[in-house]
Amino acid sequence: MDWRVFLTVFVSVFIAELGDKTQLATMLFASDKEVSKWTVFLASASALVVAAAIGVLAGSVVSQYISEKALSMIAGIGFILIGGWVLIFR
């Protein structure tokens, strides 16, 4: 296992997920006193694993048709556009 890649992906995804709607929804479900916290944790963790698996599969398929450099450029431009949108319209 490439620990450098592992840590880079872990930190990036962890920071991106902090305080997002997924975490807020999980907190909402966990706040119900009658619901098992383990059930909420396992369901939330499973959903994130499945979503990540879809991302990995999609990335594998897309990378067969578009170069890594082009994908990086598209992702970078996309993040810049989203950031600009948020700054202008929020």
Short mmCIF file of C-alpha atoms in Angstrom, two decimals:
data_model
loop_
_atom_site.label_atom_id
_atom_site.label_comp_id
_atom_site.label_asym_id
_atom_site.label_seq_id
_atom_site.Cartn_x
_atom_site.Cartn_y
_atom_site.Cartn_z
CA MET A 1 0.00 0.00 0.00
CA ASP A 2 1.22 3.48 -0.86
CA TRP A 3 0.88 5.28 2.48
CA ARG A 4 1.55 8.69 0.94
CA VAL A 5 -1.43 8.32 -1.40
CA PHE A 6 -3.52 6.86 1.44
CA LEU A 7 -2.82 9.80 3.74
CA THR A 8 -3.35 12.36 0.97
CA VAL A 9 -6.74 10.90 0.07
CA PHE A 10 -7.74 10.41 3.71
CA VAL A 11 -6.92 13.98 4.73
CA SER A 12 -8.52 15.47 1.60
CA VAL A 13 -11.78 13.53 2.00
CA PHE A 14 -11.86 14.01 5.77
CA ILE A 15 -11.54 17.80 5.46
CA ALA A 16 -14.08 17.90 2.62
CA GLU A 17 -16.62 15.92 4.66
CA LEU A 18 -16.34 17.97 7.87
CA GLY A 19 -19.45 20.04 8.38
CA ASP A 20 -21.10 19.09 5.09
CA LYS A 21 -24.70 18.03 4.65
CA THR A 22 -23.79 14.35 5.09
CA GLN A 23 -22.34 14.98 8.53
CA LEU A 24 -25.28 17.19 9.48
CA ALA A 25 -27.76 14.52 8.39
CA THR A 26 -25.87 11.90 10.39
CA MET A 27 -25.93 14.16 13.46
CA LEU A 28 -29.66 14.65 13.01
CA PHE A 29 -30.31 10.89 12.89
CA ALA A 30 -28.01 10.29 15.88
CA SER A 31 -29.81 12.93 17.95
CA ASP A 32 -32.93 10.72 18.15
CA LYS A 33 -32.72 9.12 21.62
CA GLU A 34 -34.62 6.03 20.49
CA VAL A 35 -32.24 5.20 17.64
CA SER A 36 -29.14 3.04 18.11
CA LYS A 37 -26.03 5.14 17.60
CA TRP A 38 -24.25 2.07 16.22
CA THR A 39 -26.98 1.65 13.60
CA VAL A 40 -26.61 5.29 12.54
CA PHE A 41 -22.82 4.95 12.45
CA LEU A 42 -22.85 1.72 10.44
CA ALA A 43 -25.46 3.00 7.97
CA SER A 44 -23.63 6.32 7.48
CA ALA A 45 -20.22 4.67 7.14
CA SER A 46 -21.62 2.11 4.67
CA ALA A 47 -23.19 4.86 2.57
CA LEU A 48 -19.87 6.74 2.43
CA VAL A 49 -18.03 3.55 1.44
CA VAL A 50 -20.50 2.87 -1.39
CA ALA A 51 -20.31 6.50 -2.58
CA ALA A 52 -16.50 6.31 -2.54
CA ALA A 53 -16.59 3.03 -4.47
CA ILE A 54 -18.75 4.66 -7.14
CA GLY A 55 -16.24 7.52 -7.33
CA VAL A 56 -13.32 5.11 -7.72
CA LEU A 57 -15.13 3.12 -10.42
CA ALA A 58 -16.18 6.27 -12.28
CA GLY A 59 -12.64 7.63 -12.06
CA SER A 60 -11.24 4.37 -13.43
CA VAL A 61 -13.62 4.43 -16.40
CA VAL A 62 -13.15 8.13 -17.17
CA SER A 63 -9.35 7.83 -16.95
CA GLN A 64 -9.43 5.33 -19.82
CA TYR A 65 -10.74 8.05 -22.14
CA ILE A 66 -9.28 11.27 -20.71
CA SER A 67 -5.66 11.82 -19.65
CA GLU A 68 -4.76 12.36 -16.00
CA LYS A 69 -3.49 15.85 -16.80
CA ALA A 70 -6.77 16.80 -18.52
CA LEU A 71 -8.78 15.40 -15.60
CA SER A 72 -6.69 17.45 -13.15
CA MET A 73 -7.26 20.58 -15.22
CA ILE A 74 -11.02 19.93 -15.46
CA ALA A 75 -11.25 19.27 -11.70
CA GLY A 76 -9.20 22.38 -10.88
CA ILE A 77 -11.27 24.60 -13.16
CA GLY A 78 -14.44 23.08 -11.73
CA PHE A 79 -13.38 23.86 -8.15
CA ILE A 80 -12.44 27.43 -9.13
CA LEU A 81 -15.83 27.93 -10.80
CA ILE A 82 -17.68 26.54 -7.78
CA GLY A 83 -15.64 28.78 -5.46
CA GLY A 84 -16.39 31.82 -7.64
CA TRP A 85 -20.09 30.92 -7.73
CA VAL A 86 -20.19 30.70 -3.94
CA LEU A 87 -18.34 34.01 -3.51
CA ILE A 88 -20.59 35.85 -5.94
CA PHE A 89 -24.01 34.37 -5.17
CA ARG A 90 -23.82 33.75 -1.40
#
